[in-house]
Coordinates of C-alpha atoms in Angstrom, one line a residue:
M457 CA 144.7 222.3 33.7
P458 CA 146.2 223.7 36.9
Q459 CA 148.7 221.7 38.8
E460 CA 147.0 222.3 42.2
K461 CA 145.5 219.4 44.1
Y462 CA 141.7 219.2 44.5
P463 CA 139.5 216.9 46.6
V464 CA 138.0 215.4 43.4
T465 CA 140.5 214.0 41.0
R466 CA 140.0 211.8 38.0
T467 CA 142.1 210.6 35.1
E468 CA 141.6 212.4 31.7
A469 CA 139.9 209.2 30.5
E470 CA 137.5 209.3 33.4
W471 CA 136.7 213.0 32.8
R472 CA 136.1 212.3 29.1
A473 CA 133.7 209.4 30.0
L474 CA 131.8 211.6 32.6
L475 CA 131.5 214.8 30.6
T476 CA 130.1 215.7 27.2
D477 CA 132.6 216.9 24.6
E478 CA 131.6 220.6 25.3
Q479 CA 131.8 220.2 29.1
Y480 CA 135.2 218.6 28.7
R481 CA 136.4 221.4 26.5
V482 CA 135.2 224.1 28.9
L483 CA 135.9 222.4 32.3
R484 CA 139.1 220.5 31.6
E485 CA 140.7 222.6 28.7
A486 CA 139.6 226.1 29.9
G487 CA 137.4 226.6 26.8
T488 CA 134.7 229.2 26.4
E489 CA 131.3 228.7 24.8
R490 CA 130.0 231.3 22.3
A491 CA 128.0 234.1 23.9
F492 CA 124.2 233.6 23.9
T493 CA 124.4 229.9 23.1
G494 CA 124.7 228.2 26.4
E495 CA 121.8 226.4 28.1
Y496 CA 121.6 228.8 31.1
W497 CA 122.5 232.3 29.8
N498 CA 118.8 233.3 29.9
T499 CA 117.4 230.9 32.5
Q500 CA 115.3 232.3 35.3
A501 CA 114.3 229.1 37.1
P502 CA 114.9 229.0 40.9
G503 CA 117.5 226.6 42.2
T504 CA 121.2 225.9 42.8
Y505 CA 123.8 226.0 40.1
V506 CA 126.3 223.2 40.7
C507 CA 129.6 222.2 39.0
A508 CA 128.9 219.9 36.0
G509 CA 132.1 218.1 36.8
C510 CA 131.6 217.2 40.5
G511 CA 128.3 218.5 41.6
Q512 CA 129.6 221.1 44.1
P513 CA 127.1 223.9 44.7
L514 CA 128.5 227.1 43.2
F515 CA 125.7 229.8 42.9
Q516 CA 122.1 230.3 44.1
S517 CA 119.7 231.4 41.4
E518 CA 118.9 234.5 43.5
T519 CA 122.4 235.8 42.8
K520 CA 122.0 235.5 39.0
F521 CA 121.4 238.7 37.0
E522 CA 121.1 239.8 33.4
S523 CA 124.4 241.3 32.5
G524 CA 123.9 241.5 28.7
C525 CA 127.1 239.6 28.1
G526 CA 125.5 236.3 26.8
W527 CA 126.8 234.1 29.6
P528 CA 125.2 233.3 33.0
S529 CA 126.3 236.0 35.4
F530 CA 126.2 236.0 39.2
F531 CA 127.1 238.5 41.8
R532 CA 128.0 236.1 44.6
P533 CA 129.2 232.5 44.8
Q534 CA 128.6 230.0 47.5
P535 CA 131.2 230.4 50.3
G536 CA 134.4 228.5 49.5
A537 CA 133.1 227.2 46.2
L538 CA 135.6 228.9 43.9
V539 CA 139.3 229.3 43.5
E540 CA 140.6 232.4 41.7
R541 CA 143.8 232.7 39.7
P542 CA 145.4 235.2 37.3
D543 CA 144.7 234.5 33.6
H544 CA 146.9 236.2 31.0
S545 CA 145.7 234.3 28.0
H546 CA 144.5 235.9 24.7
G547 CA 146.5 239.1 25.4
M548 CA 144.2 240.1 28.4
T549 CA 144.6 240.2 32.1
R550 CA 141.7 238.6 33.8
T551 CA 140.8 236.5 36.9
E552 CA 139.9 232.9 36.1
I553 CA 137.4 231.1 38.3
L554 CA 137.8 227.4 39.1
C555 CA 135.7 225.0 41.1
S556 CA 137.4 224.5 44.4
R557 CA 136.4 220.9 44.6
C558 CA 137.6 219.5 41.2
G559 CA 139.5 222.4 39.6
G560 CA 137.2 222.7 36.6
H561 CA 137.3 226.0 34.7
L562 CA 134.1 227.9 35.2
G563 CA 134.7 231.3 33.7
H564 CA 136.0 234.7 34.9
V565 CA 135.2 237.3 37.5
F566 CA 135.0 241.0 36.6
T567 CA 134.5 244.2 38.7
D568 CA 131.5 245.6 36.7
G569 CA 128.7 243.7 38.6
P570 CA 125.7 245.0 40.5
P571 CA 125.5 245.8 44.2
P572 CA 126.0 244.4 46.8
T573 CA 129.3 243.0 45.6
G574 CA 130.1 244.9 42.5
L575 CA 131.3 241.6 41.0
R576 CA 130.2 239.8 37.8
Y577 CA 131.0 236.1 37.8
C578 CA 130.7 235.3 34.1
I579 CA 130.3 231.5 33.9
N580 CA 130.1 229.1 31.0
S581 CA 126.8 227.2 30.9
A582 CA 128.7 224.0 30.0
S583 CA 130.4 224.1 33.4
L584 CA 127.1 224.2 35.2
K585 CA 124.0 222.1 36.0
L586 CA 120.9 223.6 37.5
R587 CA 119.3 221.8 40.4
E588 CA 115.8 223.3 40.3
D589 CA 113.9 223.9 43.5
S590 CA 111.0 221.5 43.8

């Protein structure tokens, strides 16, 4: 995990107790779930997607779109919700997306998204929880 300081910090034992094995692998070890397998890749329910690690609001359902990539995709995050950093893993150059509150790995952002931003925030379902509108 990154060495930066975040408002929400826990020991690795606390993270393991709080998260499922898959959530821990994705959020704390920068893992990636397989395409078309995550809980939210095809969800259309209205609500707010929050960080599964700390509950910070990340994306509104109105910004979710079908990108065909097999992961939940959004064109705009909540203001201040994300931290970006370069990712040179797996022989690629990408921009990693982290939760600005707990530093959890969420996914990556790409420049092939729809208007109005032209961005595609490709996010692992395991890093999210959907708070559905009532």
